Amino acid sequence: MPIRMDNIVETDGALILGAGIAGLFTALKLAPMPSIVLAGTRPGVSGSSAWAQGGIAAAMGEGDSWQNHARDTVTAGAGLCDPAIVDLVAREAPERIHDLLALGAPFDRKADGTLALGREAAHSMPRIVHVKGDGAGAAISATLAARAGQSQCITLLEGFHAIELVMEDGRVTGLFARSGMGHDARLVLFKARAIILATGGLGALYAVTTNPLESRGEGLGMAARAGAMIADPEFVQFHPTAIAVGRDPAPLATEALRGEGAILINGRGERFMTGVHPDAELAPRDIVARAIHRQIASDQPVFLDCRKAVGAAFAQRFPTVYGACAAAGIDPATQPIPVAPAAHYHMGGIASDARGRSSLPGLWVVGECAATGLHGANRLASNSLLEGLVFGERVAQDVRGALTPGAMRGIPPAPPRFASPAPAHVLREAMSRLVALERDDEGLRAALAVIARLERASTELAVQNMVASAKLVTAAALARTESRGGHWRSDYPAPAQVARRTFLTLADAGRIAAECHQMPAQSVQK
Ligand SMILES: Cc1cc2nc3c(=O)[nH]c(=O)nc-3n(C[C@H](O)[C@H](O)[C@H](O)COP(=O)(O)OP(=O)(O)OC[C@H]3O[C@@H](n4cnc5c(N)ncnc54)[C@H](O)[C@@H]3O)c2cc1C
């Protein structure tokens, strides 16, 4: 399709791609430095952020400490967390919650006025700040968007679809984004002195996901195609209790319900988690998700039974989940909720240091698209919004320090080419079938073959970005011949003796894929 490139937008400040919590918080922290926040959808309801239910983890309760929070995070991360990053995030968490309070976030409080703290799986203490039970993401997103909208320093632009980063002299200096459809489609070149990706996760690369459909790894793919180092892409977290009523994306039954005492039962009414892990329903997410997956694989439907734990108070205490159930004709106060695991969170991402710098000069990353080393092989519940806040502050500080006054260099680069989109459902179906909760050599090779076909078939850059992300997840999963955290290989069920993070580029993933097509099964080693 012919597309006009009739606009160049330049800023002397920063360009932030993504208007979820990470992008908006970074922009607010950057002020008075000017920034443009560019997003596909409307700030305030954009990305996974607005859908978050449980809340944000921070050690703010009596008897809790940042060391406890750090310990729980490291335990969940199954040997792959970066301890220095974990410490700094846990230590800075309460301060970031105070920032949100100062911005107007309406966290739930107890009768005595102190913050009400919830408990979620694998947290040793109640430490989740929340809003109206399960409405944290919507309330915080709305608060941040309103504040950003009032700021003289922040320009919010919605309806733009970014497709390619621009590199000049080895530095990221801008990006191309498309707006409009059909004859109205136009291409805009955005240039800035700092480019910050806050593009969220990649759950929607899977056919069964809790993520909004815009969370499909395009930021990760764009950065990878530009040569950025990617870390731990094989680690995808599956939420154990997506509500299984055939909706795409699948609505979520928050983990806080299990924190309240809701239990998992199978079609025979048996509670099966007590036989799987000492913490039963509050075991780490990957363990709960796999236990549910196995029940379903053995033809047992699984239900979250909240009748005793929440009962008649359900509609008032968990209005978002209640609404999703009611829309499917289920009354969770009196009926068990059908649930199944769904792709939910990406622990891996664009490799970042403690300042949010990627490996590419000029490119910072923040939020779910980044891999800071906080989550290791498995994210602790409610640590992800927190990561966006802590690194939003850190990126803002670093960008302010790194930018010296001066004009932008260079001539605008040639606009990228376009073609019609390829069917994403082929990719999503392959990822859900072959690169999900239980992986093996044969399935991962088959997935790489599908990815290679899609790569050849499409010149559409948005598709190339998605395919690049899928390739990184799949190639790294094939290379990791062990089971750890969110990555389970049925052909390598034990963890390796030495825990090692993955760092690879798209070219490395391409080599793994090429090797695997030449070699017999079971012979691709890390
Ligand atoms: C249902 C659900 C419940 C959750 N509950 C919790 C919870 O209770 N606690 C917790 O800590 N975490 C939770 N999470 C995870 C958490 O919500 C996310 O990790 C977090 O919101 C990510 O924030 P972000 O700002 O990095 O990205 P997002 O909020 O996903 O925002 C991404 C932004 O990037 C934009 N974007 C992406 N690609 C492009 C492109 N190509 N062009 C233009 N714009 C683009 C999008 O439009 C969007 O504005 C939950 C996730 C889901 C899905």
Tab-separated table of C-alpha atoms in Angstrom, residues 107-393:
chain	number	residue	atom	x	y	z
A	107	PHE	CA	-5.037	3.281	47.065
A	108	ASP	CA	-7.378	1.410	49.424
A	109	ARG	CA	-6.950	2.263	53.083
A	110	LYS	CA	-7.910	0.639	56.349
A	111	ALA	CA	-10.264	2.256	58.829
A	112	ASP	CA	-7.285	3.855	60.605
A	113	GLY	CA	-6.188	5.544	57.364
A	114	THR	CA	-3.095	3.421	56.726
A	115	LEU	CA	-2.679	1.634	53.399
A	116	ALA	CA	-4.571	-1.659	53.120
A	117	LEU	CA	-2.077	-4.314	52.016
A	118	GLY	CA	-3.101	-7.513	50.230
A	119	ARG	CA	-1.187	-10.766	50.059
A	120	GLU	CA	-0.472	-12.617	46.818
A	121	ALA	CA	1.145	-15.899	45.865
A	122	ALA	CA	4.772	-16.430	46.964
A	123	HIS	CA	4.857	-13.207	49.024
A	124	SER	CA	5.742	-13.987	52.646
A	125	MET	CA	3.843	-10.918	53.874
A	126	PRO	CA	0.822	-8.842	52.876
A	127	ARG	CA	2.450	-6.082	50.782
A	128	ILE	CA	0.279	-5.343	47.758
A	129	VAL	CA	-1.203	-1.849	47.559
A	130	HIS	CA	-4.463	-1.976	45.638
A	131	VAL	CA	-7.442	0.078	44.513
A	132	LYS	CA	-11.079	-0.972	44.977
A	133	GLY	CA	-10.004	-4.585	45.366
A	134	ASP	CA	-9.098	-5.394	41.764
A	135	GLY	CA	-8.972	-2.017	40.019
A	136	ALA	CA	-5.378	-0.880	40.608
A	137	GLY	CA	-4.259	-0.716	36.974
A	138	ALA	CA	-7.242	1.283	35.728
A	139	ALA	CA	-7.086	3.780	38.600
A	140	ILE	CA	-3.315	4.334	38.448
A	141	SER	CA	-3.311	4.595	34.638
A	142	ALA	CA	-6.115	7.165	34.765
A	143	THR	CA	-4.299	9.148	37.463
A	144	LEU	CA	-1.006	9.217	35.544
A	145	ALA	CA	-2.688	10.074	32.238
A	146	ALA	CA	-4.589	12.949	33.849
A	147	ARG	CA	-1.379	14.320	35.358
A	148	ALA	CA	0.529	13.923	32.105
A	149	GLY	CA	-2.332	15.633	30.247
A	150	GLN	CA	-2.071	18.625	32.593
A	151	SER	CA	1.699	18.923	32.211
A	152	GLN	CA	3.057	21.679	29.947
A	153	CYS	CA	6.114	19.502	29.305
A	154	ILE	CA	4.379	16.368	28.029
A	155	THR	CA	2.777	15.926	24.612
A	156	LEU	CA	0.498	12.878	24.458
A	157	LEU	CA	-0.106	11.443	20.986
A	158	GLU	CA	-2.355	8.417	20.458
A	159	GLY	CA	-3.256	6.412	17.360
A	160	PHE	CA	0.339	5.931	16.176
A	161	HIS	CA	1.750	2.521	15.350
A	162	ALA	CA	5.552	2.500	15.565
A	163	ILE	CA	7.234	0.142	13.153
A	164	GLU	CA	10.940	0.871	12.932
A	165	LEU	CA	13.733	2.491	14.903
A	166	VAL	CA	15.995	4.927	13.107
A	167	MET	CA	19.766	4.594	13.579
A	168	GLU	CA	22.272	7.257	12.589
A	169	ASP	CA	26.007	6.755	13.150
A	170	GLY	CA	25.344	3.801	15.449
A	171	ARG	CA	22.920	5.757	17.633
A	172	VAL	CA	19.128	5.465	17.870
A	173	THR	CA	17.791	8.878	16.931
A	174	GLY	CA	14.149	8.309	16.126
A	175	LEU	CA	11.442	6.035	14.915
A	176	PHE	CA	8.927	5.717	12.139
A	177	ALA	CA	5.276	5.454	13.108
A	178	ARG	CA	2.196	5.024	11.007
A	179	SER	CA	-1.147	6.631	11.671
A	180	GLY	CA	-4.468	6.140	9.936
A	181	MET	CA	-5.594	3.326	7.665
A	182	GLY	CA	-6.104	2.832	3.931
A	183	HIS	CA	-5.999	6.071	1.908
A	184	ASP	CA	-5.590	8.107	5.110
A	185	ALA	CA	-2.464	6.212	6.164
A	186	ARG	CA	0.584	8.370	6.661
A	187	LEU	CA	4.042	7.822	7.984
A	188	VAL	CA	5.629	10.157	10.500
A	189	LEU	CA	9.302	10.302	11.404
A	190	PHE	CA	9.789	11.193	15.064
A	191	LYS	CA	13.230	12.375	16.078
A	192	ALA	CA	14.436	12.985	19.609
A	193	ARG	CA	17.654	13.135	21.563
A	194	ALA	CA	16.579	10.212	23.748
A	195	ILE	CA	14.327	7.396	22.611
A	196	ILE	CA	12.631	5.449	25.408
A	197	LEU	CA	10.750	2.245	24.671
A	198	ALA	CA	7.918	1.452	27.096
A	199	THR	CA	6.022	-0.869	24.786
A	200	GLY	CA	4.929	-3.557	27.256
A	201	GLY	CA	4.949	-7.317	26.816
A	202	LEU	CA	4.247	-9.950	24.193
A	203	GLY	CA	1.381	-12.055	25.585
A	204	ALA	CA	-0.739	-11.445	22.492
A	205	LEU	CA	1.783	-13.367	20.383
A	206	TYR	CA	-0.088	-16.300	21.956
A	207	ALA	CA	-3.617	-17.292	20.975
A	208	VAL	CA	-4.572	-17.691	24.644
A	209	THR	CA	-3.562	-14.599	26.600
A	210	THR	CA	-4.684	-12.175	29.276
A	211	ASN	CA	-2.903	-9.289	27.520
A	212	PRO	CA	-4.520	-6.649	25.317
A	213	LEU	CA	-3.965	-7.412	21.637
A	214	GLU	CA	-1.525	-4.480	21.346
A	215	SER	CA	0.912	-6.340	23.648
A	216	ARG	CA	2.557	-8.375	20.931
A	217	GLY	CA	6.249	-7.763	21.332
A	218	GLU	CA	6.610	-5.122	18.635
A	219	GLY	CA	8.898	-2.889	20.689
A	220	LEU	CA	11.101	-5.852	21.513
A	221	GLY	CA	11.127	-6.872	17.842
A	222	MET	CA	11.976	-3.345	16.690
A	223	ALA	CA	14.890	-3.099	19.111
A	224	ALA	CA	16.113	-6.590	18.184
A	225	ARG	CA	15.967	-5.782	14.462
A	226	ALA	CA	18.072	-2.685	15.183
A	227	GLY	CA	20.681	-4.958	16.841
A	228	ALA	CA	19.872	-4.578	20.556
A	229	MET	CA	20.929	-7.261	23.025
A	230	ILE	CA	17.944	-9.244	24.309
A	231	ALA	CA	17.883	-11.020	27.681
A	232	ASP	CA	15.980	-14.109	28.877
A	233	PRO	CA	13.327	-14.043	26.126
A	234	GLU	CA	12.348	-17.688	26.728
A	235	PHE	CA	10.818	-16.815	30.100
A	236	VAL	CA	7.119	-16.183	29.576
A	237	GLN	CA	4.805	-16.338	32.552
A	238	PHE	CA	1.436	-18.007	32.179
A	239	HIS	CA	-1.225	-16.800	34.561
A	240	PRO	CA	-2.847	-19.843	36.137
A	241	THR	CA	-6.367	-18.471	36.369
A	242	ALA	CA	-7.560	-16.804	33.186
A	243	ILE	CA	-11.335	-17.124	33.024
A	244	ALA	CA	-11.984	-19.856	30.441
A	245	VAL	CA	-15.073	-18.610	28.639
A	246	GLY	CA	-13.665	-18.480	25.093
A	247	ARG	CA	-12.891	-14.736	24.998
A	248	ASP	CA	-9.794	-13.265	23.276
A	249	PRO	CA	-8.078	-11.876	25.302
A	250	ALA	CA	-9.137	-14.009	28.246
A	251	PRO	CA	-10.314	-12.045	31.296
A	252	LEU	CA	-8.351	-12.628	34.467
A	253	ALA	CA	-9.354	-13.935	37.870
A	254	THR	CA	-6.802	-12.099	39.992
A	255	GLU	CA	-4.382	-13.969	42.201
A	256	ALA	CA	-5.702	-11.909	45.111
A	257	LEU	CA	-8.698	-14.289	45.099
A	258	ARG	CA	-6.378	-17.154	45.980
A	259	GLY	CA	-4.764	-14.831	48.524
A	260	GLU	CA	-8.241	-14.531	50.064
A	261	GLY	CA	-8.479	-18.311	50.314
A	262	ALA	CA	-10.195	-19.303	47.038
A	263	ILE	CA	-9.289	-22.881	46.065
A	264	LEU	CA	-8.745	-24.720	42.789
A	265	ILE	CA	-10.905	-27.766	42.126
A	266	ASN	CA	-11.214	-30.085	39.160
A	267	GLY	CA	-14.335	-31.368	37.452
A	268	ARG	CA	-14.754	-33.994	40.172
A	269	GLY	CA	-14.719	-31.265	42.835
A	270	GLU	CA	-11.289	-32.387	44.110
A	271	ARG	CA	-8.830	-29.799	45.465
A	272	PHE	CA	-5.617	-30.857	43.698
A	273	MET	CA	-3.000	-28.204	44.654
A	274	THR	CA	-2.520	-29.563	48.184
A	275	GLY	CA	-0.865	-32.637	46.645
A	276	VAL	CA	1.392	-30.535	44.387
A	277	HIS	CA	3.077	-27.938	46.639
A	278	PRO	CA	3.149	-27.103	50.370
A	279	ASP	CA	1.777	-23.615	49.603
A	280	ALA	CA	-1.073	-25.202	47.597
A	281	GLU	CA	-2.946	-22.470	45.642
A	282	LEU	CA	-0.345	-19.872	46.710
A	283	ALA	CA	2.601	-21.783	45.208
A	284	PRO	CA	4.662	-19.915	42.561
A	285	ARG	CA	2.707	-19.160	39.421
A	286	ASP	CA	4.515	-21.582	37.135
A	287	ILE	CA	3.781	-24.488	39.466
A	288	VAL	CA	0.091	-23.618	39.787
A	289	ALA	CA	-0.199	-23.000	36.035
A	290	ARG	CA	1.403	-26.338	35.125
A	291	ALA	CA	-0.753	-28.223	37.632
A	292	ILE	CA	-3.873	-26.715	36.049
A	293	HIS	CA	-2.519	-27.407	32.553
A	294	ARG	CA	-2.035	-31.086	33.463
A	295	GLN	CA	-5.549	-31.404	34.868
A	296	ILE	CA	-6.939	-29.924	31.656
A	297	ALA	CA	-4.658	-32.135	29.515
A	298	SER	CA	-6.098	-35.144	31.341
A	299	ASP	CA	-9.628	-33.969	30.453
A	300	GLN	CA	-10.421	-32.456	33.835
A	301	PRO	CA	-11.836	-28.935	33.664
A	302	VAL	CA	-10.519	-26.678	36.432
A	303	PHE	CA	-12.465	-24.150	38.492
A	304	LEU	CA	-11.564	-21.417	40.946
A	305	ASP	CA	-13.945	-21.862	43.828
A	306	CYS	CA	-14.475	-18.554	45.638
A	307	ARG	CA	-17.812	-19.474	47.214
A	308	LYS	CA	-16.506	-19.919	50.732
A	309	ALA	CA	-13.563	-17.481	50.666
A	310	VAL	CA	-15.359	-14.495	49.118
A	311	GLY	CA	-19.006	-15.520	48.654
A	312	ALA	CA	-21.677	-12.831	48.726
A	313	ALA	CA	-19.116	-9.999	48.994
A	314	PHE	CA	-17.725	-10.862	45.531
A	315	ALA	CA	-19.406	-8.123	43.466
A	316	GLN	CA	-18.363	-5.453	45.889
A	317	ARG	CA	-14.832	-6.674	46.616
A	318	PHE	CA	-13.747	-7.788	43.142
A	319	PRO	CA	-15.936	-5.805	40.743
A	320	THR	CA	-13.727	-6.330	37.648
A	321	VAL	CA	-13.673	-10.117	37.961
A	322	TYR	CA	-17.358	-10.117	38.895
A	323	GLY	CA	-18.179	-8.163	35.717
A	324	ALA	CA	-16.188	-10.590	33.524
A	325	CYS	CA	-17.956	-13.576	35.116
A	326	ALA	CA	-21.388	-11.965	34.909
A	327	ALA	CA	-20.865	-11.253	31.194
A	328	ALA	CA	-20.349	-15.006	30.716
A	329	GLY	CA	-23.411	-15.891	32.811
A	330	ILE	CA	-21.433	-17.020	35.876
A	331	ASP	CA	-22.204	-15.844	39.420
A	332	PRO	CA	-18.874	-16.335	41.249
A	333	ALA	CA	-20.558	-15.910	44.641
A	334	THR	CA	-22.451	-19.143	44.090
A	335	GLN	CA	-20.667	-20.895	41.190
A	336	PRO	CA	-17.019	-21.975	40.682
A	337	ILE	CA	-15.289	-19.992	37.898
A	338	PRO	CA	-13.875	-22.067	34.976
A	339	VAL	CA	-10.170	-21.219	34.607
A	340	ALA	CA	-7.170	-22.101	32.411
A	341	PRO	CA	-3.582	-20.810	32.111
A	342	ALA	CA	-2.910	-18.013	29.609
A	343	ALA	CA	0.214	-16.132	28.440
A	344	HIS	CA	0.430	-13.219	30.823
A	345	TYR	CA	3.825	-11.638	31.376
A	346	HIS	CA	7.238	-11.540	29.721
A	347	MET	CA	10.120	-11.805	32.165
A	348	GLY	CA	12.606	-11.393	29.301
A	349	GLY	CA	12.999	-8.342	27.128
A	350	ILE	CA	15.445	-5.784	25.835
A	351	ALA	CA	18.532	-6.102	28.034
A	352	SER	CA	18.879	-3.095	30.292
A	353	ASP	CA	21.287	-1.897	32.947
A	354	ALA	CA	20.393	-0.297	36.278
A	355	ARG	CA	19.826	3.049	34.511
A	356	GLY	CA	17.493	1.572	31.906
A	357	ARG	CA	20.052	1.846	29.122
A	358	SER	CA	19.820	-0.730	26.344
A	359	SER	CA	22.896	-1.930	24.454
A	360	LEU	CA	22.144	0.623	21.699
A	361	PRO	CA	23.351	4.188	22.316
A	362	GLY	CA	20.412	6.592	22.491
A	363	LEU	CA	17.876	3.883	23.418
A	364	TRP	CA	16.492	3.460	26.938
A	365	VAL	CA	13.920	0.815	27.885
A	366	VAL	CA	11.449	0.679	30.767
A	367	GLY	CA	8.588	-1.516	31.962
A	368	GLU	CA	7.670	-4.938	30.680
A	369	CYS	CA	9.601	-4.578	27.399
A	370	ALA	CA	12.846	-4.344	29.395
A	371	ALA	CA	14.791	-7.163	31.032
A	372	THR	CA	16.494	-5.627	34.038
A	373	GLY	CA	17.253	-8.896	35.853
A	374	LEU	CA	14.533	-8.277	38.472
A	375	HIS	CA	12.293	-11.211	37.638
A	376	GLY	CA	14.742	-13.983	36.822
A	377	ALA	CA	12.977	-17.084	35.555
A	378	ASN	CA	9.638	-16.258	37.154
A	379	ARG	CA	8.081	-12.955	38.170
A	380	LEU	CA	6.795	-12.520	41.686
A	381	ALA	CA	3.198	-11.266	41.520
A	382	SER	CA	2.767	-7.466	41.494
A	383	ASN	CA	6.442	-6.778	40.920
A	384	SER	CA	5.932	-5.653	37.324
A	385	LEU	CA	4.094	-2.370	37.808
A	386	LEU	CA	6.699	-1.717	40.469
A	387	GLU	CA	9.545	-2.336	38.025
A	388	GLY	CA	8.018	0.212	35.630
A	389	LEU	CA	7.913	2.824	38.399
A	390	VAL	CA	11.379	2.196	39.810
A	391	PHE	CA	13.008	2.176	36.387
A	392	GLY	CA	10.818	5.058	35.177
A	393	GLU	CA	12.483	7.192	37.831
